[in-house]
Tab-separated table of C-alpha atoms in Angstrom:
chain	number	residue	atom	x	y	z
A	1	MET	CA	68.545	70.713	-52.897
A	2	TYR	CA	68.512	68.239	-55.636
A	3	GLU	CA	70.330	70.204	-58.742
A	4	SER	CA	71.363	67.264	-61.441
A	5	LEU	CA	68.479	64.652	-61.373
A	6	MET	CA	67.993	63.866	-64.763
A	7	GLU	CA	70.880	60.944	-64.235
A	8	ALA	CA	69.262	59.592	-61.538
A	9	VAL	CA	66.189	59.052	-63.892
A	10	VAL	CA	67.631	57.702	-66.700
A	11	ASP	CA	69.627	55.492	-65.010
A	12	PRO	CA	70.047	51.674	-66.512
A	13	ASP	CA	68.661	50.113	-63.585
A	14	ALA	CA	65.538	52.740	-63.746
A	15	ALA	CA	65.034	51.944	-67.157
A	16	ARG	CA	64.555	48.665	-66.057
A	17	LYS	CA	62.158	49.299	-63.646
A	18	ALA	CA	60.235	51.483	-65.063
A	19	LEU	CA	60.175	49.370	-68.311
A	20	ARG	CA	58.486	45.855	-65.860
A	21	ALA	CA	55.497	48.802	-63.904
A	22	VAL	CA	54.590	50.113	-67.619
A	23	MET	CA	54.066	46.378	-68.335
A	24	CYS	CA	52.641	45.398	-65.449
A	25	ASN	CA	50.387	47.569	-65.677
A	26	LYS	CA	49.503	47.340	-69.648
A	27	GLY	CA	46.565	49.632	-70.783
A	28	ALA	CA	45.328	50.991	-73.962
A	29	PRO	CA	48.056	52.116	-76.798
A	30	GLY	CA	48.453	56.399	-77.239
A	31	ASN	CA	47.733	58.051	-80.490
A	32	ASP	CA	51.088	55.706	-82.305
A	33	GLY	CA	48.902	52.541	-81.779
A	34	MET	CA	51.920	51.235	-79.497
A	35	THR	CA	51.323	48.441	-77.315
A	36	THR	CA	53.110	47.886	-73.372
A	37	ARG	CA	54.066	44.787	-75.075
A	38	GLU	CA	55.891	46.476	-77.829
A	39	LEU	CA	57.454	49.001	-76.178
A	40	GLY	CA	60.669	46.761	-75.275
A	41	GLY	CA	61.986	46.134	-78.580
A	42	HIS	CA	61.096	49.398	-78.768
A	43	LEU	CA	63.340	50.829	-76.460
A	44	GLN	CA	65.881	48.503	-77.566
A	45	ARG	CA	66.272	50.102	-80.420
A	46	HIS	CA	65.791	53.420	-79.833
A	47	TRP	CA	66.790	53.989	-76.385
A	48	GLY	CA	70.025	55.357	-77.117
A	49	VAL	CA	68.560	58.407	-78.335
A	50	ILE	CA	65.322	59.526	-76.743
A	51	ARG	CA	68.601	58.924	-72.929
A	52	GLU	CA	70.295	61.314	-74.787
A	53	ARG	CA	67.167	63.790	-75.010
A	54	LEU	CA	66.194	63.672	-72.003
A	55	LEU	CA	69.745	64.138	-70.862
A	56	VAL	CA	70.444	67.424	-72.671
A	57	GLY	CA	66.539	68.738	-71.958
A	58	LYS	CA	65.401	67.722	-75.449
A	59	TYR	CA	62.470	65.809	-75.514
A	60	ASN	CA	59.342	66.853	-76.340
A	61	PRO	CA	56.283	64.543	-74.954
A	62	SER	CA	53.841	63.563	-77.528
A	63	PRO	CA	49.873	64.652	-76.241
A	64	ALA	CA	47.830	62.104	-75.460
A	65	ARG	CA	44.942	60.379	-76.650
A	66	ARG	CA	41.471	61.687	-75.160
A	67	ALA	CA	39.369	58.796	-73.737
A	68	GLU	CA	35.993	59.111	-71.637
A	69	ILE	CA	35.352	56.441	-68.989
A	70	ARG	CA	31.568	56.664	-67.143
A	71	LYS	CA	31.501	57.382	-63.083
A	72	PRO	CA	29.791	54.998	-60.706
A	73	ASP	CA	27.861	58.064	-59.487
A	74	GLY	CA	27.227	59.302	-63.322
A	75	GLY	CA	28.298	61.792	-65.730
A	76	THR	CA	32.026	60.741	-67.389
A	77	ARG	CA	35.380	61.137	-66.934
A	78	VAL	CA	38.050	62.221	-69.268
A	79	LEU	CA	41.550	60.691	-69.245
A	80	GLY	CA	44.901	61.272	-71.034
A	81	ILE	CA	45.901	57.833	-72.361
A	82	HIS	CA	49.381	59.109	-73.185
A	83	ASN	CA	51.885	56.466	-76.073
A	84	VAL	CA	53.531	54.156	-74.167
A	85	GLN	CA	56.715	55.664	-74.529
A	86	ASP	CA	56.105	58.406	-72.283
A	87	ARG	CA	54.145	56.490	-70.141
A	88	PHE	CA	57.798	54.555	-69.562
A	89	ILE	CA	59.702	57.873	-69.258
A	90	GLN	CA	56.589	59.698	-66.721
A	91	GLN	CA	57.347	56.519	-64.868
A	92	LEU	CA	60.898	57.231	-64.007
A	93	LEU	CA	60.602	60.457	-62.895
A	94	VAL	CA	57.651	59.278	-60.555
A	95	GLN	CA	60.563	56.738	-59.198
A	96	THR	CA	62.851	59.402	-58.762
A	97	LEU	CA	60.617	61.427	-57.476
A	98	THR	CA	59.097	59.913	-55.219
A	99	PRO	CA	61.254	59.011	-52.524
A	100	ILE	CA	62.158	62.773	-52.591
A	101	PHE	CA	58.884	64.338	-51.664
A	102	ASP	CA	56.675	60.966	-50.376
A	103	PRO	CA	58.911	61.101	-47.035
A	104	GLY	CA	57.638	65.030	-46.480
A	105	PHE	CA	53.847	64.557	-47.254
A	106	SER	CA	51.197	64.110	-44.437
A	107	PRO	CA	50.901	60.931	-42.521
A	108	SER	CA	47.003	61.810	-43.336
A	109	SER	CA	47.484	61.695	-46.964
A	110	PHE	CA	46.500	58.377	-48.054
A	111	GLY	CA	46.607	58.095	-52.120
A	112	TYR	CA	48.643	56.547	-54.531
A	113	ARG	CA	51.176	56.739	-52.296
A	114	PRO	CA	53.642	53.574	-51.022
A	115	GLY	CA	52.940	51.483	-48.221
A	116	LYS	CA	49.083	53.337	-48.219
A	117	SER	CA	45.367	52.219	-49.395
A	118	ALA	CA	42.124	53.123	-49.466
A	119	HIS	CA	41.941	50.198	-46.155
A	120	ASP	CA	44.206	53.097	-44.201
A	121	ALA	CA	42.383	56.089	-44.693
A	122	VAL	CA	39.431	54.209	-43.907
A	123	ARG	CA	40.608	52.427	-40.412
A	124	GLN	CA	41.984	56.025	-39.622
A	125	ALA	CA	38.780	57.815	-39.864
A	126	GLN	CA	37.145	55.580	-37.690
A	127	GLU	CA	39.280	56.106	-35.324
A	128	TYR	CA	39.121	59.619	-34.900
A	129	ALA	CA	35.164	59.070	-35.215
A	130	GLN	CA	36.179	56.434	-31.900
A	131	GLU	CA	37.628	59.657	-29.632
A	132	GLY	CA	34.597	61.403	-30.448
A	133	ARG	CA	35.318	63.560	-32.939
A	134	THR	CA	31.763	61.828	-35.132
A	135	TRP	CA	30.916	65.236	-36.810
A	136	VAL	CA	32.972	64.998	-40.176
A	137	VAL	CA	33.254	67.133	-43.012
A	138	ASP	CA	32.886	65.954	-46.305
A	139	MET	CA	35.105	67.948	-49.529
A	140	ASP	CA	35.260	66.979	-52.422
A	141	LEU	CA	36.878	69.197	-54.782
A	142	GLU	CA	35.233	70.019	-57.869
A	143	LYS	CA	37.341	68.610	-60.839
A	144	PHE	CA	40.737	68.655	-59.096
A	145	PHE	CA	42.781	67.260	-62.002
A	146	ASP	CA	41.343	69.474	-64.820
A	147	HIS	CA	41.801	72.746	-63.053
A	148	ILE	CA	45.626	72.267	-60.473
A	149	HIS	CA	47.192	75.512	-61.892
A	150	HIS	CA	50.268	74.864	-63.143
A	151	ASP	CA	52.562	78.119	-61.535
A	152	ILE	CA	51.493	77.316	-58.418
A	153	LEU	CA	51.849	73.299	-58.760
A	154	MET	CA	55.785	73.939	-60.707
A	155	ARG	CA	56.407	76.458	-57.905
A	156	ARG	CA	56.345	73.591	-55.716
A	157	ILE	CA	58.223	71.088	-56.931
A	158	GLY	CA	60.841	74.352	-57.825
A	159	ARG	CA	61.127	74.748	-54.063
A	160	THR	CA	63.194	71.313	-53.656
A	161	ILE	CA	64.431	70.040	-56.837
A	162	ARG	CA	66.237	72.690	-59.459
A	163	ASP	CA	67.629	70.624	-62.154
A	164	LYS	CA	66.245	72.588	-64.894
A	165	ARG	CA	65.913	69.836	-67.183
A	166	VAL	CA	63.553	67.343	-64.516
A	167	LEU	CA	61.741	70.705	-64.313
A	168	ARG	CA	61.419	71.580	-68.164
A	169	LEU	CA	60.055	68.001	-68.732
A	170	ILE	CA	57.381	68.374	-66.151
A	171	GLY	CA	56.134	71.170	-67.375
A	172	LYS	CA	56.507	69.504	-70.489
A	173	TYR	CA	54.228	67.031	-70.241
A	174	LEU	CA	51.343	69.203	-67.422
A	175	ARG	CA	51.227	71.239	-71.246
A	176	SER	CA	51.124	68.358	-73.902
A	177	GLY	CA	47.114	68.216	-74.346
A	178	ALA	CA	45.861	65.800	-76.218
A	179	LEU	CA	44.797	65.637	-79.304
A	180	MET	CA	41.351	65.870	-80.892
A	181	GLU	CA	39.969	65.336	-84.405
A	182	GLY	CA	43.998	65.837	-85.563
A	183	VAL	CA	44.603	69.086	-83.921
A	184	VAL	CA	46.015	69.363	-80.746
A	185	ILE	CA	44.327	70.899	-77.374
A	186	ARG	CA	47.415	72.474	-75.010
A	187	SER	CA	46.733	72.795	-71.529
A	188	GLU	CA	46.481	75.504	-70.249
A	189	GLU	CA	46.410	74.278	-66.446
A	190	GLY	CA	45.104	70.959	-64.838
A	191	THR	CA	47.388	67.081	-65.253
A	192	PRO	CA	45.379	64.449	-67.436
A	193	GLN	CA	44.340	61.664	-65.326
A	194	GLY	CA	45.601	58.229	-66.607
A	195	GLY	CA	49.800	58.397	-66.579
A	196	PRO	CA	52.076	57.550	-63.831
A	197	LEU	CA	52.608	61.397	-63.018
A	198	SER	CA	49.543	62.471	-62.387
A	199	PRO	CA	49.097	61.106	-59.240
A	200	LEU	CA	52.410	62.105	-57.712
A	201	LEU	CA	51.541	65.868	-59.180
A	202	ALA	CA	48.554	65.574	-57.190
A	203	ASN	CA	49.723	64.920	-54.109
A	204	ILE	CA	52.960	68.061	-54.340
A	205	TYR	CA	50.013	70.067	-54.787
A	206	LEU	CA	47.601	68.662	-52.160
A	207	ASP	CA	50.492	68.961	-49.858
A	208	ALA	CA	50.090	72.298	-49.067
A	209	LEU	CA	46.198	71.946	-48.165
A	210	ASP	CA	47.628	68.549	-45.742
A	211	LYS	CA	50.451	71.144	-43.995
A	212	GLU	CA	48.019	73.800	-43.376
A	213	LEU	CA	45.734	71.272	-41.774
A	214	GLU	CA	47.538	70.127	-39.926
A	215	LYS	CA	48.518	73.242	-38.503
A	216	ARG	CA	45.189	74.790	-37.661
A	217	GLY	CA	44.694	71.135	-35.228
A	218	HIS	CA	42.396	68.931	-37.222
A	219	LYS	CA	42.104	65.164	-37.881
A	220	PHE	CA	41.834	64.234	-41.136
A	221	CYS	CA	42.215	62.196	-44.022
A	222	ARG	CA	42.653	63.323	-47.331
A	223	PHE	CA	42.741	60.063	-50.600
A	224	ALA	CA	43.623	62.653	-54.055
A	225	ASP	CA	41.164	64.752	-53.559
A	226	ASP	CA	39.144	63.559	-51.447
A	227	CYS	CA	39.543	65.662	-47.710
A	228	ASN	CA	37.315	64.099	-44.342
A	229	ILE	CA	37.988	66.048	-41.790
A	230	TYR	CA	37.012	64.646	-38.563
A	231	ILE	CA	35.267	67.436	-35.362
A	232	SER	CA	33.356	66.611	-32.305
A	233	SER	CA	30.655	68.912	-32.322
A	234	GLU	CA	28.537	70.765	-35.560
A	235	SER	CA	29.567	74.539	-34.765
A	236	ALA	CA	33.232	73.785	-35.660
A	237	ALA	CA	32.036	71.894	-38.369
A	238	ARG	CA	29.576	74.375	-40.137
A	239	HIS	CA	32.890	77.079	-39.200
A	240	ALA	CA	36.026	74.534	-39.932
A	241	LEU	CA	33.548	73.982	-44.171
A	242	GLU	CA	34.084	77.561	-44.845
A	243	SER	CA	36.465	78.214	-43.956
A	244	VAL	CA	38.804	76.031	-45.267
A	245	THR	CA	36.621	76.467	-48.335
A	246	LEU	CA	37.702	80.023	-48.680
A	247	TRP	CA	41.427	79.076	-47.967
A	248	ILE	CA	41.191	76.599	-51.271
A	249	LYS	CA	40.044	78.891	-53.336
A	250	LYS	CA	42.454	81.812	-51.845
A	251	ASN	CA	45.898	79.626	-52.046
A	252	LEU	CA	45.378	76.750	-54.530
A	253	ARG	CA	42.246	78.590	-56.829
A	254	LEU	CA	40.098	75.673	-56.395
A	255	ASP	CA	36.346	75.380	-55.753
A	256	ARG	CA	34.793	72.862	-53.706
A	257	ASN	CA	32.405	70.443	-55.280
A	258	GLU	CA	29.426	71.770	-54.350
A	259	SER	CA	27.041	68.427	-54.750
A	260	LYS	CA	29.193	66.331	-53.437
A	261	SER	CA	30.886	68.469	-49.865
A	262	GLY	CA	29.101	68.752	-47.092
A	263	LEU	CA	28.531	68.011	-43.363
A	264	GLY	CA	26.861	65.626	-40.690
A	265	ARG	CA	27.875	62.997	-38.605
A	266	VAL	CA	30.056	60.045	-39.403
A	267	TRP	CA	26.959	57.307	-40.118
A	268	GLU	CA	25.266	59.935	-42.140
A	269	ARG	CA	28.691	60.100	-44.470
A	270	LYS	CA	30.716	58.282	-46.529
A	271	ILE	CA	34.626	57.607	-46.905
A	272	LEU	CA	35.731	55.880	-50.336
A	273	GLY	CA	33.040	53.660	-50.537
A	274	PHE	CA	32.001	53.123	-46.358
A	275	THR	CA	30.069	54.871	-43.882
A	276	MET	CA	29.863	54.062	-40.342
A	277	THR	CA	27.380	52.724	-38.540
A	278	ARG	CA	26.256	54.210	-35.110
A	279	ASP	CA	28.128	52.757	-32.988
A	280	LEU	CA	31.119	53.502	-34.908
A	281	ARG	CA	31.565	49.967	-36.736
A	282	ILE	CA	32.951	50.118	-40.687
A	283	ALA	CA	29.928	49.619	-43.256
A	284	VAL	CA	30.108	49.301	-47.122
A	285	SER	CA	28.045	52.434	-47.834
A	286	ALA	CA	24.990	52.283	-49.305
A	287	LYS	CA	25.684	53.618	-52.755
A	288	SER	CA	28.382	50.974	-53.013
A	289	LEU	CA	25.571	49.091	-53.105
A	290	GLY	CA	23.063	49.990	-55.474
A	291	ARG	CA	26.883	49.790	-57.379
A	292	PHE	CA	26.686	46.698	-56.855
A	293	LYS	CA	22.909	46.049	-56.991
A	294	GLU	CA	23.246	47.471	-60.677
A	295	ARG	CA	26.455	45.601	-62.003
A	296	THR	CA	24.838	42.067	-60.814
A	297	ARG	CA	22.130	42.976	-62.769
A	298	GLU	CA	23.847	43.734	-65.561
A	299	LEU	CA	26.430	40.194	-64.830
A	300	TRP	CA	23.083	38.375	-65.400
A	301	GLN	CA	21.086	38.977	-68.427
A	302	SER	CA	20.105	36.094	-70.148
A	303	CYS	CA	20.766	37.500	-73.320
A	304	GLN	CA	24.370	38.080	-73.625
A	305	SER	CA	25.802	35.767	-75.593
A	306	LEU	CA	28.344	33.634	-73.422
A	307	THR	CA	28.379	30.236	-71.683
A	308	SER	CA	27.080	29.735	-68.742
A	309	LYS	CA	30.475	29.169	-68.133
A	310	GLN	CA	31.723	32.849	-69.029
A	311	LEU	CA	28.324	33.528	-66.951
A	312	ARG	CA	29.728	32.279	-63.957
A	313	ASP	CA	33.525	32.900	-64.506
A	314	HIS	CA	32.716	36.783	-64.963
A	315	TRP	CA	30.142	36.652	-61.667
A	316	ARG	CA	33.263	35.197	-59.898
A	317	ALA	CA	35.737	37.777	-60.954
A	318	TYR	CA	34.188	40.612	-60.281
A	319	LEU	CA	32.821	39.679	-57.026
A	320	ARG	CA	36.610	38.535	-55.680
A	321	GLY	CA	36.985	41.573	-56.781
A	322	TRP	CA	34.500	43.441	-55.069
A	323	TRP	CA	34.522	41.056	-51.973
A	324	ASN	CA	38.352	41.946	-52.246
A	325	TYR	CA	37.747	45.536	-51.096
A	326	TYR	CA	34.684	45.756	-49.405
A	327	GLN	CA	35.875	43.115	-46.920
A	328	LEU	CA	37.372	45.485	-44.809
A	329	ALA	CA	33.452	46.196	-43.337
A	330	GLU	CA	32.424	44.773	-40.175
A	331	GLU	CA	29.329	45.266	-40.536
A	332	ARG	CA	28.181	42.716	-43.001
A	333	ARG	CA	24.499	42.172	-42.809
A	334	ARG	CA	23.475	44.013	-45.308
A	335	VAL	CA	25.632	42.786	-47.597
A	336	PHE	CA	24.956	38.364	-47.174
A	337	ALA	CA	21.181	39.785	-47.019
A	338	LEU	CA	21.466	40.477	-51.011
A	339	GLU	CA	22.141	37.102	-51.291
A	340	GLY	CA	18.752	35.380	-52.107
A	341	TRP	CA	18.008	38.401	-54.142
A	342	ILE	CA	21.220	37.368	-55.988
A	343	ARG	CA	20.326	33.711	-56.072
A	344	ARG	CA	17.296	34.970	-57.803
A	345	HIS	CA	19.178	36.453	-60.510
A	346	ILE	CA	20.869	33.856	-61.816
A	347	ARG	CA	17.383	31.643	-61.387
A	348	THR	CA	16.307	33.721	-63.676
A	349	CYS	CA	19.397	33.890	-66.127
A	350	PHE	CA	18.834	30.745	-66.483
A	351	TRP	CA	15.569	29.882	-66.816
A	352	LEU	CA	15.217	32.421	-69.501
A	353	ARG	CA	17.988	30.939	-71.546
A	354	TRP	CA	16.577	27.884	-71.461
A	355	HIS	CA	14.534	28.233	-74.168
A	356	GLY	CA	11.218	27.024	-74.827
A	357	ALA	CA	8.711	24.663	-72.512
A	358	ARG	CA	11.073	21.248	-73.594
A	359	GLY	CA	14.294	22.991	-72.901
A	360	ARG	CA	13.134	23.832	-69.425
A	361	HIS	CA	12.088	20.463	-68.396
A	362	ASN	CA	15.077	18.822	-70.008
A	363	ALA	CA	16.953	21.073	-68.077
A	364	LEU	CA	15.093	20.967	-65.154
A	365	LYS	CA	15.310	16.911	-64.892
A	366	ARG	CA	19.148	17.390	-64.816
A	367	LEU	CA	18.783	19.090	-61.618
A	368	GLY	CA	16.931	16.212	-60.604
A	369	VAL	CA	13.264	18.069	-60.214
A	370	ARG	CA	10.936	14.748	-60.273
A	371	ARG	CA	7.026	14.423	-61.328
A	372	GLU	CA	4.642	16.439	-60.182
A	373	ALA	CA	7.611	19.525	-60.161
A	374	LEU	CA	7.744	19.710	-63.590
A	375	LYS	CA	5.139	20.957	-64.697
A	376	VAL	CA	6.770	24.865	-64.100
A	377	ALA	CA	8.806	23.681	-67.011
A	378	LYS	CA	4.564	24.844	-68.966
A	379	SER	CA	4.383	28.059	-66.655
A	380	ARG	CA	3.657	31.172	-68.598
A	381	ARG	CA	4.354	33.266	-65.545
A	382	GLY	CA	7.444	35.576	-65.584
A	383	ALA	CA	10.982	34.594	-65.257
A	384	TRP	CA	11.635	36.788	-62.119
A	385	ARG	CA	7.873	35.661	-60.602
A	386	VAL	CA	9.818	31.828	-61.430
A	387	ALA	CA	12.622	32.151	-59.856
A	388	SER	CA	10.936	32.400	-57.132
A	389	SER	CA	9.287	28.967	-57.208
A	390	PRO	CA	9.915	25.477	-55.379
A	391	SER	CA	10.966	23.920	-58.483
A	392	LEU	CA	13.085	26.555	-59.738
A	393	HIS	CA	14.369	26.764	-55.269
A	394	THR	CA	15.073	23.099	-55.879
A	395	ALA	CA	16.853	22.679	-59.407
A	396	LEU	CA	18.846	25.609	-58.504
A	397	SER	CA	19.723	25.630	-54.346
A	398	ARG	CA	21.803	27.541	-53.179
A	399	ASN	CA	23.760	23.710	-52.265
A	400	VAL	CA	23.811	23.316	-56.186
A	401	LEU	CA	24.796	26.681	-57.116
A	402	LYS	CA	28.139	26.727	-55.073
A	403	ARG	CA	28.753	22.315	-56.350
A	404	TYR	CA	28.985	24.458	-59.975
A	405	GLY	CA	31.152	27.058	-58.627
A	406	PHE	CA	28.889	30.318	-58.303
A	407	ILE	CA	29.525	31.618	-55.188
A	408	LEU	CA	27.808	34.017	-53.205
A	409	PRO	CA	29.565	36.856	-50.343
A	410	SER	CA	29.737	34.450	-47.911
A	411	ASP	CA	31.678	32.386	-49.561
A	412	LEU	CA	34.989	34.312	-49.471
A	413	VAL	CA	35.103	35.455	-46.479
A	414	THR	CA	37.636	33.901	-44.466
A	415	ALA	CA	38.146	32.639	-41.154
């Protein structure tokens, strides 16, 4: 049992490490307006007082600033943006608690853990399918972070941690609530997304589910509140879906998200943005490709007040980030099949930005279009149609676009 942890939490080396982590993660200011850049100077002036309050168990966190972000599949997710000082203190707790709790977590838990990633979860899922477990129970928990039961969570933490100062501090963060229109709304349940501590608390809470699935002999991959169970028959999958749902409701007081949960063959369901083909190769899911296409359209809208170089650089940054995640896919034909469509959007964008017949004529001429082909500059056809014309194909061919740095997914494939 860990009975005197707070001294380790506020250790000088731990404080330096936590400060580096918070500054590296950056993020928006909380209610007090302090930025991560200002945090170092603030701690130099006030760390002695803050440290003493932590050691005597009298530190009180500030309420978070509520912010809503749009979810890729619709709806919004509410984040609790804590003051940077509280993010620093949460980071101190995470650094101390992770080495205690993480070694006991299931190897099938992949979310927010050192040395594990979403790619590891997808590869593990593929191995299960290749072993013959091609039926998958796809469990998504309804508003999980909003409905974590505080008493259940604190009991689980208290089985290992006996330092009452640490326990009280975690409890205060759970109940710190949010400031809305000048009024503090206290939290009766849930843990706010947005702070360093929340992912670790989520894994502590759901470790009971992992242990139950292991006890039942299930093969599964869990990433935060997304859990996929791999089974060899449809009837066993249906039984698992219902029995695990009942167990979660009884023991964790959580409900499954009916619209996102279900069962099917592995090529019919998705996992962390991926799916599998019938021959069990990893592929980008249809929904992920749809979001990619939507973002591509947004990035190549001609009406943006950006220079051509800025348009290109925004596209390159997005595509590199997207490919860095989705390059795990072994089946890439559907991604590469979009490249002609992407080039057409780029051509459409520039055609609309070359204002008027004279501007288009001059732009085409600079790009090497000659004689009869220049007549397209006077075309009254829609930009999308013109973008597929031979003249635009010549002016903004794949080689020309590549020369100017307009990359495509296949350009990012490394040998």
